[in-house]
Amino acid sequence: MAARTLINVPPKAKRGEVIQIKTLISHIMETGFRHDNVGKPIPRDIITSFVCTYNGETIFEASLYQAIAANPFITFHTVATESGTLAFKWTGDNGFVQEASAKITVG
Amino acid sequence: MDEPLATRRTVLAAIGGAGLALAVRPAQATPETMKSAIRQVVGEAAVKPGRIKLDLPPLVENGNTVAMAVTVDSPMTANDHVKAIHVFTEKNPQPNVISAKLGPRAGKAEIQTRVRLADTETVVAICEMSDGSFWSNTVDVIITLGACLEDPI
Amino acid sequence: MRPRARLAVAIAALAAAALPSSGAEIPLNERRSAYEDMSRDNKSMQDDDTSNPGMLAVLDGEALWSAPAGASGKSCADCHGDAKASMKGVAARYPAFNDNANRPVNLEQRINLSQEQDQKAPTFAYESKEMLALTAYVAMQSRGEPIAPPADPRLQLFIEKGRAAFNQRQGQLNLSCAQCHDDNWGKHLAGNTVPQAHPTGYPIYRLEWQSLGSLQRRLRNCMIGLRAEPYAYGAPEYVDMEVYLMWRARGMTLETPAVRP
């Protein structure tokens, strides 16, 4: 089942402008340090990596660890160079993969 | 009632939050494991205090979700920019928090996220610059209810 | 829709007719949402729709709203149209008396009744992803509205039941809700500020849960905290408490989806 994502990219920007991109994704980020109600350890299940590309070129990447809170919220900046597509990809434990994208018009 | 003892114990432990010693605690990171995690990233290079700013509230209502911003004052040009930002904690079960790769395309070296803090502890942010230098900053945070160590009900 | 003036007079009449309580209730103009006690960062988390984790559930709820369900093949939208219009004010006046059930039902139960009877679809369990998504989506349409329990004389009995439960000592700690939330709000317990406990933003994204949860989940946490045996989800005792809590918070602004520590 797809993880819900919430992306905030300004739809328009001036060439050379530095813009902030905000991303939010639904994910439990189970640390692997918790136990259930009969003492059995709950296995780790986290997002381990997040990559953003801008018209195919990587502009930001991050390795995430258990210390990132559930429903990871990540913001970063990039220079608005040209119109096109910002693509986001999250990967994690148990083969987790989620992609999203947003368009930007740069003039 | 036929519940296993562990259930009642973990439920009681889950209630109290700060102070109840009944919870089974997994291995904690120590200042040593944090130092070695930092060394894995930094190698033998010297890490100087400065240039990187770590924004965390000094007193936190709930360690499960703490807003964090890391900023480095840098022109972010091809010749002078931040290559990476790394964050570590001293007392979480494991020391790494996030490692982010930046570059001149970032325009501004600032990332925000939300982190888990298990206990009152020191958080360390380190940035790697394009000239190979490393800079750091630390913040001490007081947690009134820790993350990671409380079991779900 | 009743004209506001008539509603206000009816609520005032209900309030005047209410039995005096055992403890001192918080004066109406001293009531405050737990939002006021949050840190600057947590307030920002709630205020910014692009970063509020509850919005993920709202988006899921928006998708569910238009999804055909059950044997009927109907979606919520097929009967209720645009939720922004049809659901405005609804969460602010629930729990409400339901003729079929012959007692008040909360929003979760009302949604399930619609699913069962109108959509011929299976119901959603409390705290399921779908139920939280739908209640978040529906309740968000009342964001900014004043909490307005219906001026329905049939609710009075249940307001009293809820009030009695609120003032009843319980659990191994032998405390009542009122002793903390009416008598000692604003003081500190284990480093946290004791709130007045108004349901101004449910379902809330609680940092403690790292997920969205219903008012009943929160009430269960409280009961476990008092070391009392919690009722099962959906118990009438909880709905009675919800009726009372919403009456106690009448006039306060709904903030769904709220963030709380």
Coordinates of C-alpha atoms in Angstrom, one line a residue:
Chain A
M1 CA 0.0 0.0 0.0
A2 CA 1.4 3.4 -0.9
A3 CA 2.6 5.7 1.8
R4 CA 0.9 9.0 1.9
T5 CA 3.3 11.9 1.0
L6 CA 2.8 15.7 1.4
I7 CA 5.2 17.8 -0.7
N8 CA 5.5 21.5 -0.6
V9 CA 7.4 23.0 -3.6
P10 CA 6.7 26.6 -4.7
P11 CA 4.9 26.2 -8.1
K12 CA 6.7 29.2 -9.5
A13 CA 10.2 30.7 -8.8
K14 CA 12.6 33.2 -10.4
R15 CA 15.7 31.8 -12.0
G16 CA 18.5 31.8 -9.4
E17 CA 16.1 32.1 -6.4
V18 CA 16.8 29.8 -3.4
I19 CA 13.6 27.9 -2.6
Q20 CA 12.7 25.7 0.4
I21 CA 11.2 22.3 -0.2
K22 CA 9.2 20.6 2.5
T23 CA 8.4 16.9 2.5
L24 CA 6.3 14.8 4.8
I25 CA 5.7 11.0 4.5
S26 CA 3.6 8.6 6.4
H27 CA 5.8 5.9 8.0
I28 CA 6.0 4.3 11.4
M29 CA 9.8 4.5 11.7
E30 CA 9.8 1.5 14.0
T31 CA 13.1 1.7 15.8
G32 CA 13.6 -2.0 16.6
F33 CA 14.2 -1.0 20.3
R34 CA 10.5 -1.4 21.4
H35 CA 8.8 -4.5 22.8
D36 CA 5.2 -5.5 22.5
N37 CA 2.9 -6.1 25.4
V38 CA 4.4 -9.6 26.1
G39 CA 8.0 -8.5 26.0
K40 CA 8.8 -9.6 22.4
P41 CA 11.0 -7.2 20.5
I42 CA 9.3 -5.4 17.6
P43 CA 11.6 -5.6 14.5
R44 CA 13.1 -2.5 13.0
D45 CA 11.2 -0.9 10.1
I46 CA 12.5 2.5 9.1
I47 CA 13.1 4.6 6.0
T48 CA 16.8 4.6 5.5
S49 CA 17.3 6.9 2.6
F50 CA 15.8 9.9 0.9
V51 CA 16.8 11.4 -2.4
C52 CA 15.6 14.4 -4.3
T53 CA 16.4 14.9 -8.0
Y54 CA 15.8 18.0 -10.1
N55 CA 15.3 17.2 -13.7
G56 CA 17.2 14.0 -13.1
E57 CA 20.1 15.5 -11.2
T58 CA 20.5 14.7 -7.5
I59 CA 20.2 17.9 -5.5
F60 CA 19.8 16.4 -2.0
E61 CA 20.2 13.1 -0.3
A62 CA 20.0 12.0 3.3
S63 CA 20.6 8.8 5.3
L64 CA 17.9 8.4 8.0
Y65 CA 18.3 6.5 11.2
Q66 CA 16.0 5.3 14.0
A67 CA 16.3 8.7 15.6
I68 CA 14.2 10.3 12.9
A69 CA 10.6 10.6 14.3
A70 CA 7.7 8.8 12.8
N71 CA 6.1 10.4 9.7
P72 CA 9.5 11.9 8.7
F73 CA 9.5 15.6 8.0
I74 CA 12.5 16.8 6.0
T75 CA 13.1 20.3 4.6
F76 CA 16.0 21.5 2.5
H77 CA 16.8 24.2 -0.1
T78 CA 17.7 24.3 -3.7
V79 CA 18.5 26.9 -6.4
A80 CA 15.6 27.3 -8.9
T81 CA 17.6 26.7 -12.1
E82 CA 15.0 25.8 -14.7
S83 CA 11.4 24.6 -15.1
G84 CA 10.8 20.9 -14.7
T85 CA 10.2 18.2 -12.2
L86 CA 11.4 17.6 -8.7
A87 CA 11.4 13.9 -8.0
F88 CA 11.5 12.4 -4.5
K89 CA 12.3 8.8 -3.5
W90 CA 12.2 7.3 -0.1
T91 CA 13.6 3.7 0.5
G92 CA 13.8 1.7 3.6
D93 CA 13.6 -1.7 5.4
N94 CA 11.5 -4.5 4.1
G95 CA 11.8 -3.3 0.5
F96 CA 10.0 0.0 1.3
V97 CA 10.0 2.4 -1.7
Q98 CA 7.8 5.5 -2.2
E99 CA 8.1 8.1 -4.9
A100 CA 6.5 11.4 -5.4
S101 CA 7.1 14.4 -7.7
A102 CA 6.2 18.1 -8.1
K103 CA 6.5 20.5 -11.0
I104 CA 8.1 23.8 -10.9
T105 CA 8.0 26.7 -13.4
V106 CA 11.1 28.8 -13.4
G107 CA 11.1 32.1 -15.2
Chain B
M1 CA -7.2 -12.8 35.1
D2 CA -4.7 -14.8 33.2
E3 CA -2.4 -12.2 31.8
P4 CA 1.4 -12.9 31.8
L5 CA 3.3 -10.8 34.4
A6 CA 5.2 -9.1 31.6
T7 CA 2.0 -7.5 30.3
R8 CA 1.1 -5.8 33.6
R9 CA 4.7 -4.8 34.2
T10 CA 5.2 -3.2 30.7
V11 CA 1.8 -1.5 31.0
L12 CA 2.7 -0.1 34.4
A13 CA 6.1 1.0 33.0
A14 CA 4.5 2.6 30.0
I15 CA 2.3 4.7 32.2
G16 CA 4.8 6.4 34.4
G17 CA 7.0 8.0 31.8
A18 CA 9.9 9.7 33.5
G19 CA 11.1 8.0 36.7
L20 CA 9.6 4.5 36.6
A21 CA 12.5 2.0 36.6
L22 CA 10.4 -1.0 35.6
A23 CA 10.8 -0.7 31.9
V24 CA 13.3 -3.0 30.2
R25 CA 15.9 -0.7 28.7
P26 CA 17.9 -1.8 25.7
A27 CA 21.6 -0.8 25.3
Q28 CA 22.1 2.9 25.3
A29 CA 24.6 4.8 23.2
T30 CA 27.4 6.2 25.3
P31 CA 29.7 9.1 24.8
E32 CA 32.2 6.5 23.5
T33 CA 29.9 5.0 20.9
M34 CA 29.0 8.6 19.8
K35 CA 32.7 9.4 19.4
S36 CA 33.3 6.3 17.3
A37 CA 30.2 7.1 15.1
I38 CA 31.6 10.6 14.6
R39 CA 35.1 9.2 13.8
Q40 CA 33.5 6.9 11.2
V41 CA 32.3 10.0 9.4
V42 CA 35.1 12.4 10.1
G43 CA 38.1 10.1 10.1
E44 CA 41.2 11.5 11.8
A45 CA 40.4 15.1 10.8
A46 CA 40.2 17.7 13.5
V47 CA 36.6 19.0 14.2
K48 CA 36.5 22.6 15.2
P49 CA 33.7 24.2 17.1
G50 CA 31.8 26.9 15.1
R51 CA 30.1 27.8 11.8
I52 CA 27.2 25.3 12.2
K53 CA 24.1 26.2 14.1
L54 CA 21.9 23.6 15.8
D55 CA 18.5 24.7 16.7
L56 CA 16.7 22.5 19.3
P57 CA 14.4 23.6 22.1
P58 CA 16.3 23.4 25.5
L59 CA 13.3 21.9 27.2
V60 CA 11.2 19.4 25.4
E61 CA 7.6 18.3 26.2
N62 CA 7.9 14.9 24.5
G63 CA 11.1 13.3 23.2
N64 CA 9.2 11.3 20.6
T65 CA 9.1 14.2 18.1
V66 CA 11.4 17.2 18.5
A67 CA 11.7 19.8 15.8
M68 CA 15.4 20.4 14.8
A69 CA 17.0 22.8 12.4
V70 CA 20.6 22.7 11.3
T71 CA 22.1 25.7 9.5
V72 CA 25.6 26.5 8.2
D73 CA 26.6 30.0 7.2
S74 CA 28.1 29.4 3.8
P75 CA 28.0 31.1 0.4
M76 CA 27.3 27.7 -1.2
T77 CA 29.3 28.4 -4.2
A78 CA 31.2 25.9 -6.3
N79 CA 34.4 26.8 -4.4
D80 CA 33.0 27.3 -0.9
H81 CA 30.1 25.2 0.2
V82 CA 28.8 22.6 2.7
K83 CA 29.3 19.0 1.5
A84 CA 27.5 17.3 4.3
I85 CA 25.7 17.7 7.6
H86 CA 25.7 14.9 10.2
V87 CA 23.8 14.8 13.5
F88 CA 24.6 12.5 16.5
T89 CA 23.2 12.0 20.0
E90 CA 24.9 10.8 23.1
K91 CA 22.2 8.8 24.9
N92 CA 19.8 7.5 22.2
P93 CA 20.0 3.7 21.8
Q94 CA 22.2 4.3 18.8
P95 CA 24.2 7.5 18.0
N96 CA 23.4 8.5 14.4
V97 CA 20.4 10.8 13.7
I98 CA 20.7 11.9 10.1
S99 CA 23.5 12.4 7.4
A100 CA 22.6 14.8 4.6
K101 CA 24.6 15.5 1.4
L102 CA 24.4 19.0 0.2
G103 CA 26.4 20.9 -2.5
P104 CA 26.4 24.2 -4.4
R105 CA 23.0 23.5 -5.9
A106 CA 21.5 23.8 -2.4
G107 CA 21.8 27.6 -2.4
K108 CA 21.4 27.6 1.4
A109 CA 22.8 25.1 3.9
E110 CA 19.8 24.5 6.1
I111 CA 17.8 21.3 6.9
Q112 CA 14.9 20.8 9.2
T113 CA 13.5 17.5 10.5
R114 CA 12.0 16.0 13.6
V115 CA 14.0 13.7 15.8
R116 CA 13.6 11.4 18.7
L117 CA 15.5 12.1 21.9
A118 CA 15.5 9.3 24.4
D119 CA 16.8 11.1 27.4
T120 CA 18.2 14.4 28.6
E121 CA 21.3 14.5 26.5
T122 CA 23.8 16.3 24.3
V123 CA 23.1 16.5 20.5
V124 CA 26.1 17.1 18.2
A125 CA 25.9 18.5 14.7
I126 CA 28.9 18.3 12.4
C127 CA 29.3 19.8 8.9
E128 CA 31.9 18.9 6.3
M129 CA 33.0 21.8 4.1
S130 CA 34.3 21.7 0.5
D131 CA 37.8 22.5 1.7
G132 CA 37.8 19.3 3.7
S133 CA 37.4 21.0 7.1
F134 CA 34.9 19.8 9.7
W135 CA 33.0 22.1 12.1
S136 CA 30.7 21.2 15.0
N137 CA 28.2 22.5 17.5
T138 CA 26.4 20.9 20.4
V139 CA 23.2 21.6 22.3
D140 CA 22.1 20.2 25.6
V141 CA 18.4 19.2 25.7
I142 CA 16.3 18.4 28.7
I143 CA 13.6 15.8 28.0
T144 CA 10.6 15.5 30.3
L145 CA 9.3 12.3 28.6
G146 CA 11.8 10.2 26.7
A147 CA 11.3 8.5 23.3
C148 CA 12.4 5.1 22.2
L149 CA 12.3 3.4 25.6
E150 CA 8.5 3.3 26.2
D151 CA 6.7 0.3 25.0
P152 CA 3.4 0.5 23.1
I153 CA 0.3 -0.4 25.1
Chain C
M1 CA -29.8 24.7 10.5
R2 CA -31.0 26.5 13.6
P3 CA -30.4 30.2 13.8
R4 CA -27.4 31.0 16.0
A5 CA -29.4 33.1 18.4
R6 CA -31.9 30.4 19.2
L7 CA -29.0 27.9 19.7
A8 CA -27.3 30.3 22.1
V9 CA -30.4 30.7 24.1
A10 CA -31.0 27.0 24.2
I11 CA -27.5 26.3 25.3
A12 CA -27.8 28.9 28.0
A13 CA -31.0 27.3 29.2
L14 CA -29.4 23.9 29.3
A15 CA -26.5 25.3 31.2
A16 CA -28.8 27.0 33.7
A17 CA -30.8 23.8 34.1
A18 CA -27.7 21.7 34.8
L19 CA -27.3 20.2 38.2
P20 CA -24.7 21.8 40.3
S21 CA -21.4 19.8 40.2
S22 CA -19.5 18.5 43.1
G23 CA -16.2 20.3 42.2
A24 CA -15.7 23.8 41.0
E25 CA -16.1 23.9 37.2
I26 CA -13.7 26.1 35.3
P27 CA -15.4 29.5 34.7
L28 CA -16.3 29.8 31.0
N29 CA -14.0 32.7 30.4
E30 CA -11.0 30.9 32.0
R31 CA -11.1 28.0 29.7
R32 CA -8.1 27.5 27.4
S33 CA -7.1 24.9 24.9
A34 CA -3.9 22.8 25.6
Y35 CA -2.6 24.5 22.4
E36 CA -1.8 27.5 24.6
D37 CA 0.6 25.5 26.7
M38 CA 2.6 24.0 23.8
S39 CA 6.1 25.0 22.9
R40 CA 6.6 27.4 19.9
D41 CA 7.8 24.5 17.8
N42 CA 4.8 22.3 18.5
K43 CA 2.4 25.1 17.9
S44 CA 4.1 25.6 14.5
M45 CA 3.7 21.9 13.7
Q46 CA 0.0 22.3 14.2
D47 CA -0.4 25.6 12.5
D48 CA 1.4 24.7 9.2
D49 CA -0.7 22.5 7.0
T50 CA 2.4 21.6 5.0
S51 CA 4.1 20.1 8.0
N52 CA 1.3 19.0 10.3
P53 CA 1.5 15.1 10.4
G54 CA -2.2 15.0 10.9
M55 CA -2.6 16.3 7.4
L56 CA -1.4 12.9 6.1
A57 CA -4.5 11.3 7.5
V58 CA -6.7 14.2 6.2
L59 CA -5.4 13.5 2.7
D60 CA -6.1 9.8 3.2
G61 CA -9.6 10.7 4.4
E62 CA -10.2 12.9 1.3
A63 CA -9.4 9.9 -0.9
L64 CA -11.7 7.6 1.1
W65 CA -14.5 10.2 0.9
S66 CA -14.6 9.7 -2.9
A67 CA -14.1 5.9 -2.9
P68 CA -17.0 3.7 -3.7
A69 CA -17.7 1.4 -0.8
G70 CA -19.6 -1.8 0.0
A71 CA -22.4 -3.5 -1.8
S72 CA -23.9 -0.1 -2.6
G73 CA -20.9 1.0 -4.6
K74 CA -21.5 4.4 -3.3
S75 CA -18.9 6.8 -1.9
C76 CA -19.6 9.3 0.8
A77 CA -19.4 12.0 -1.9
D78 CA -22.3 10.4 -3.8
C79 CA -24.7 11.4 -1.0
H80 CA -22.9 14.1 0.8
G81 CA -21.2 15.9 -2.1
D82 CA -18.4 18.3 -1.3
A83 CA -17.4 17.7 2.3
K84 CA -16.2 21.3 2.7
A85 CA -19.9 22.3 2.4
S86 CA -21.8 19.3 3.7
M87 CA -19.6 18.5 6.7
K88 CA -19.0 22.0 7.9
G89 CA -20.1 22.3 11.5
V90 CA -20.7 18.5 11.9
A91 CA -17.8 17.6 14.1
A92 CA -18.5 20.7 16.2
R93 CA -21.9 19.3 17.2
Y94 CA -21.1 15.7 17.8
P95 CA -21.8 13.5 19.8
A96 CA -25.4 13.9 18.9
F97 CA -28.5 12.0 19.7
N98 CA -29.3 9.2 17.2
D99 CA -32.9 8.0 16.9
N100 CA -32.0 4.5 15.8
A101 CA -29.5 3.9 18.6
N102 CA -31.8 5.8 21.0
R103 CA -28.7 7.4 22.6
P104 CA -26.0 9.8 21.6
V105 CA -23.4 8.6 19.1
N106 CA -20.0 10.1 18.4
L107 CA -18.6 10.9 15.0
E108 CA -16.9 7.4 14.6
Q109 CA -20.2 5.6 15.4
R110 CA -22.1 7.9 13.1
I111 CA -19.7 7.2 10.2
N112 CA -20.0 3.5 10.9
L113 CA -23.8 3.7 10.9
S114 CA -23.7 5.4 7.5
Q115 CA -21.3 2.7 6.2
E116 CA -23.5 -0.1 7.5
Q117 CA -26.9 1.2 6.6
D118 CA -26.4 3.4 3.6
Q119 CA -23.3 2.1 1.9
K120 CA -23.8 -1.6 2.9
A121 CA -20.1 -1.6 3.6
P122 CA -18.1 -3.1 6.5
T123 CA -17.5 -0.8 9.4
F124 CA -14.1 0.6 10.5
A125 CA -12.6 -0.2 13.9
Y126 CA -11.6 2.5 16.3
E127 CA -8.0 3.6 15.6
S128 CA -7.9 1.9 12.2
K129 CA -6.2 3.9 9.5
E130 CA -9.5 4.4 7.7
M131 CA -11.5 5.5 10.7
L132 CA -8.8 8.0 11.7
A133 CA -8.5 9.3 8.2
L134 CA -12.3 9.8 7.8
T135 CA -12.8 11.4 11.2
A136 CA -9.8 13.7 10.6
Y137 CA -11.1 14.7 7.2
V138 CA -14.7 15.3 8.4
A139 CA -13.6 17.1 11.6
M140 CA -11.2 19.3 9.7
Q141 CA -14.2 20.8 7.9
S142 CA -15.2 22.3 11.2
R143 CA -11.8 23.7 11.9
G144 CA -12.3 27.2 13.3
E145 CA -15.9 26.6 14.2
P146 CA -17.0 26.9 17.8
I147 CA -17.9 23.7 19.6
A148 CA -21.7 23.6 19.6
P149 CA -23.3 20.6 21.3
P150 CA -26.9 20.4 20.0
A151 CA -29.6 22.0 22.2
D152 CA -31.3 18.7 22.4
P153 CA -33.1 17.9 25.8
R154 CA -32.4 14.2 25.2
L155 CA -28.7 14.9 25.6
Q156 CA -29.1 16.2 29.1
L157 CA -29.2 12.8 30.8
F158 CA -25.9 11.8 29.0
I159 CA -24.2 15.1 29.9
E160 CA -25.0 14.3 33.5
K161 CA -23.7 10.7 33.2
G162 CA -20.5 12.1 31.7
R163 CA -20.2 14.7 34.4
A164 CA -20.7 12.1 37.1
A165 CA -17.9 9.9 35.5
F166 CA -15.7 13.0 35.3
N167 CA -16.1 13.6 39.0
Q168 CA -15.9 10.0 40.0
R169 CA -12.7 8.8 41.7
Q170 CA -11.3 5.7 39.9
G171 CA -8.4 3.4 39.6
Q172 CA -5.6 2.5 42.0
L173 CA -4.6 6.1 42.2
N174 CA -8.2 6.9 43.2
L175 CA -8.3 10.2 41.4
S176 CA -11.1 11.7 39.4
C177 CA -10.6 13.6 36.1
A178 CA -11.9 16.7 37.8
Q179 CA -9.2 16.6 40.5
C180 CA -6.5 17.2 37.9
H181 CA -8.4 18.9 35.1
D182 CA -10.8 21.2 37.0
D183 CA -8.9 21.7 40.2
N184 CA -5.2 21.6 39.2
W185 CA -5.0 22.6 35.6
G186 CA -2.0 24.8 34.8
K187 CA 0.2 23.1 37.5
H188 CA 2.9 20.6 36.6
L189 CA 2.9 16.8 36.8
A190 CA 6.1 15.0 35.9
G191 CA 7.4 18.1 34.0
N192 CA 4.3 18.5 31.9
T193 CA 1.6 21.2 32.3
V194 CA -1.8 19.7 33.4
P195 CA -4.2 20.7 30.7
Q196 CA -7.9 21.5 31.2
A197 CA -8.6 18.5 29.0
H198 CA -10.9 20.0 26.3
P199 CA -11.4 17.9 23.2
T200 CA -10.6 20.9 20.9
G201 CA -8.7 19.1 18.2
Y202 CA -9.6 15.4 17.8
P203 CA -8.5 13.2 16.2
I204 CA -5.2 14.6 17.4
Y205 CA -1.6 13.8 16.3
R206 CA -0.2 13.0 19.7
L207 CA 3.6 13.1 19.8
E208 CA 3.5 10.4 22.5
W209 CA 1.7 8.1 20.1
Q210 CA 3.6 9.3 17.0
S211 CA 0.3 8.9 15.2
L212 CA -3.2 10.2 15.0
G213 CA -5.7 9.0 17.7
S214 CA -9.2 9.5 18.8
L215 CA -10.6 11.0 22.0
Q216 CA -11.4 7.5 23.2
R217 CA -7.7 6.5 22.8
R218 CA -6.8 9.5 24.9
L219 CA -9.4 8.7 27.6
R220 CA -8.1 5.1 27.7
N221 CA -4.6 6.5 28.3
C222 CA -5.9 8.6 31.1
M223 CA -7.6 5.6 32.7
I224 CA -4.5 3.5 32.4
G225 CA -2.6 6.3 33.9
L226 CA -4.9 6.2 36.9
R227 CA -4.3 2.5 37.0
A228 CA -8.0 1.8 36.3
E229 CA -9.2 -0.9 33.9
P230 CA -10.2 1.0 30.7
Y231 CA -13.5 0.2 29.0
A232 CA -13.4 -1.4 25.6
Y233 CA -13.4 0.9 22.6
G234 CA -16.9 2.1 21.8
A235 CA -18.2 1.6 25.3
P236 CA -21.2 3.9 26.1
E237 CA -19.3 5.2 29.1
Y238 CA -16.8 6.8 26.8
V239 CA -19.5 8.3 24.6
D240 CA -21.2 9.7 27.7
M241 CA -17.8 11.3 28.6
E242 CA -17.4 12.7 25.1
V243 CA -20.9 14.2 25.4
Y244 CA -20.0 15.9 28.7
L245 CA -16.5 17.0 27.5
M246 CA -17.9 18.6 24.4
W247 CA -20.6 20.3 26.5
R248 CA -17.8 21.5 28.9
A249 CA -15.9 22.9 25.9
R250 CA -18.9 24.6 24.3
G251 CA -18.0 27.7 22.5
M252 CA -14.3 26.9 22.3
T253 CA -12.8 26.7 18.8
L254 CA -12.2 23.3 17.0
E255 CA -8.6 22.9 15.9
T256 CA -8.6 19.5 14.1
P257 CA -6.2 18.1 13.3
A258 CA -4.4 19.3 16.4
V259 CA -0.9 18.4 17.6
R260 CA -0.4 17.5 21.2
P261 CA 2.7 16.4 23.2

